C-alpha positions as CSV (number, residue, x, y, z in Angstrom):
1,M,0.0,0.0,0.0
2,K,2.8,2.4,0.9
3,N,4.5,1.8,-2.5
4,K,1.2,2.5,-4.3
5,M,0.8,5.8,-2.5
6,T,4.4,6.8,-3.3
7,I,4.0,6.0,-7.0
8,L,0.6,7.8,-7.0
9,F,2.2,10.9,-5.4
10,I,5.1,11.0,-7.8
11,L,2.8,10.6,-10.7
12,A,0.6,13.4,-9.4
13,V,3.6,15.7,-9.2
14,V,4.7,14.9,-12.7
15,V,1.2,15.5,-14.1
16,E,0.9,18.8,-12.2
17,A,4.3,19.9,-13.5
18,A,3.3,19.0,-17.1
19,A,0.0,20.9,-16.7
20,F,1.9,24.0,-15.4
21,A,4.4,23.8,-18.2
22,W,1.7,23.5,-20.9
23,L,-0.3,26.4,-19.4
24,I,2.7,28.6,-19.2
25,D,3.5,27.8,-22.8
26,Y,-0.1,28.5,-23.8
27,F,-1.0,31.5,-21.7
28,G,2.3,32.8,-20.5
29,F,3.8,32.9,-17.0
30,F,1.9,35.8,-15.5
31,K,-1.5,34.7,-16.7
32,T,-0.9,31.2,-15.5
33,L,0.2,32.4,-12.1
34,V,-2.9,34.6,-11.8
35,L,-5.1,31.7,-12.9
36,A,-3.5,29.4,-10.3
37,L,-4.1,32.0,-7.6
38,A,-7.7,32.7,-8.8
39,T,-8.7,29.0,-8.7
40,T,-7.4,28.7,-5.2
41,V,-9.2,31.8,-3.9
42,I,-12.5,30.9,-5.6
43,G,-12.2,27.4,-4.4
44,I,-11.5,28.4,-0.8
45,A,-14.6,30.7,-0.9
46,M,-16.7,27.8,-2.2
47,V,-15.3,25.5,0.6
48,Q,-16.3,28.1,3.2
49,F,-19.8,28.5,1.9
50,E,-20.5,24.8,1.2
51,G,-18.8,23.8,4.5
52,R,-21.1,26.0,6.5
53,K,-24.1,24.7,4.7
54,A,-23.0,21.1,5.3
55,M,-22.4,21.8,9.0
56,N,-25.8,23.4,9.4
57,D,-27.5,20.4,7.7
58,L,-25.6,18.0,10.0
59,K,-26.6,20.0,13.0
60,L,-30.3,19.9,12.0
61,L,-30.2,16.2,11.4
62,A,-28.5,15.5,14.7
63,E,-31.0,17.7,16.6
64,S,-33.9,15.9,14.9
65,G,-32.4,12.5,15.8
66,Q,-31.9,11.3,12.2
67,P,-28.8,9.6,11.0
68,P,-26.4,11.9,9.1
69,G,-25.5,9.4,6.3
70,R,-25.4,11.3,3.0
71,K,-24.8,14.7,4.6
72,L,-21.7,13.3,6.4
73,V,-20.3,12.0,3.2
74,D,-21.0,15.5,1.7
75,G,-19.0,17.0,4.5
76,V,-16.1,14.7,3.9
77,C,-16.1,15.4,0.2
78,I,-16.0,19.2,0.9
79,M,-13.1,18.7,3.3
80,A,-11.2,16.6,0.8
81,G,-11.9,19.2,-1.9
82,G,-10.7,22.0,0.3
83,A,-7.4,20.1,0.9
84,L,-7.0,19.7,-2.8
85,L,-7.7,23.3,-3.5
86,I,-5.0,24.4,-1.1
87,A,-2.5,22.2,-2.8
88,P,-0.8,23.9,-5.7
89,G,-1.7,22.7,-9.1
90,F,-4.4,22.8,-11.7
91,I,-5.4,19.2,-11.7
92,T,-5.8,19.1,-7.9
93,D,-7.8,22.4,-8.2
94,L,-10.0,20.8,-10.8
95,I,-10.7,17.7,-8.7
96,G,-11.1,19.9,-5.6
97,I,-13.7,22.1,-7.2
98,T,-15.7,19.2,-8.5
99,L,-15.6,17.7,-4.9
100,V,-16.9,21.0,-3.5
101,F,-19.4,22.0,-6.2
102,P,-22.9,20.6,-5.3
103,L,-23.8,19.6,-8.9
104,T,-20.7,17.4,-9.4
105,R,-20.3,16.1,-5.8
106,P,-22.7,13.2,-6.3
107,L,-20.2,11.7,-8.7
108,Y,-17.8,11.2,-5.9
109,H,-20.6,10.5,-3.4
110,R,-21.6,7.3,-5.0
111,A,-18.0,6.0,-5.1
112,A,-17.6,7.0,-1.4
113,M,-20.8,5.2,-0.4
114,R,-19.7,2.1,-2.3
115,W,-16.3,2.3,-0.5
116,I,-18.0,2.6,2.9
117,E,-20.4,-0.3,2.2
118,K,-17.5,-2.5,1.1
119,R,-15.5,-1.7,4.3
120,M,-18.6,-2.4,6.4
121,K,-19.2,-5.8,4.8
122,N,-15.5,-6.7,5.4
123,G,-15.8,-5.6,9.0
124,N,-13.3,-2.8,8.7
125,I,-15.8,-0.1,9.7
126,T,-18.1,-0.5,12.7
127,F,-20.9,1.7,13.9
128,Y,-21.9,1.9,17.5
129,R,-25.3,3.1,18.7
130,R,-26.3,4.2,22.1
């Protein structure tokens, strides 16, 4: 598992560097730098807005005694998207924005739910109730 993560990290760095090089060649250095900063600022603003909304939804569900389920996965997607938006790079920004944006988040939501279900069936995730 550790070797796979190392290879994935190195591959991500190479792809990000190639994307930067291509964009610098296409737009120029200054415009690429401004674009990189703009995607980060816009993404962080989206994370703040969507994060507050998700926290309020989770609070309402908890107060009404309902299980958080889907809203909790939404919150995790928003947090992961925020982490990717903070990381430098256009590919990570693109993935981060799609994790934060409400219309594209369900694409990841289904995969996350399948992953959780698989872990629950294997016994790797256990839920405790009071």
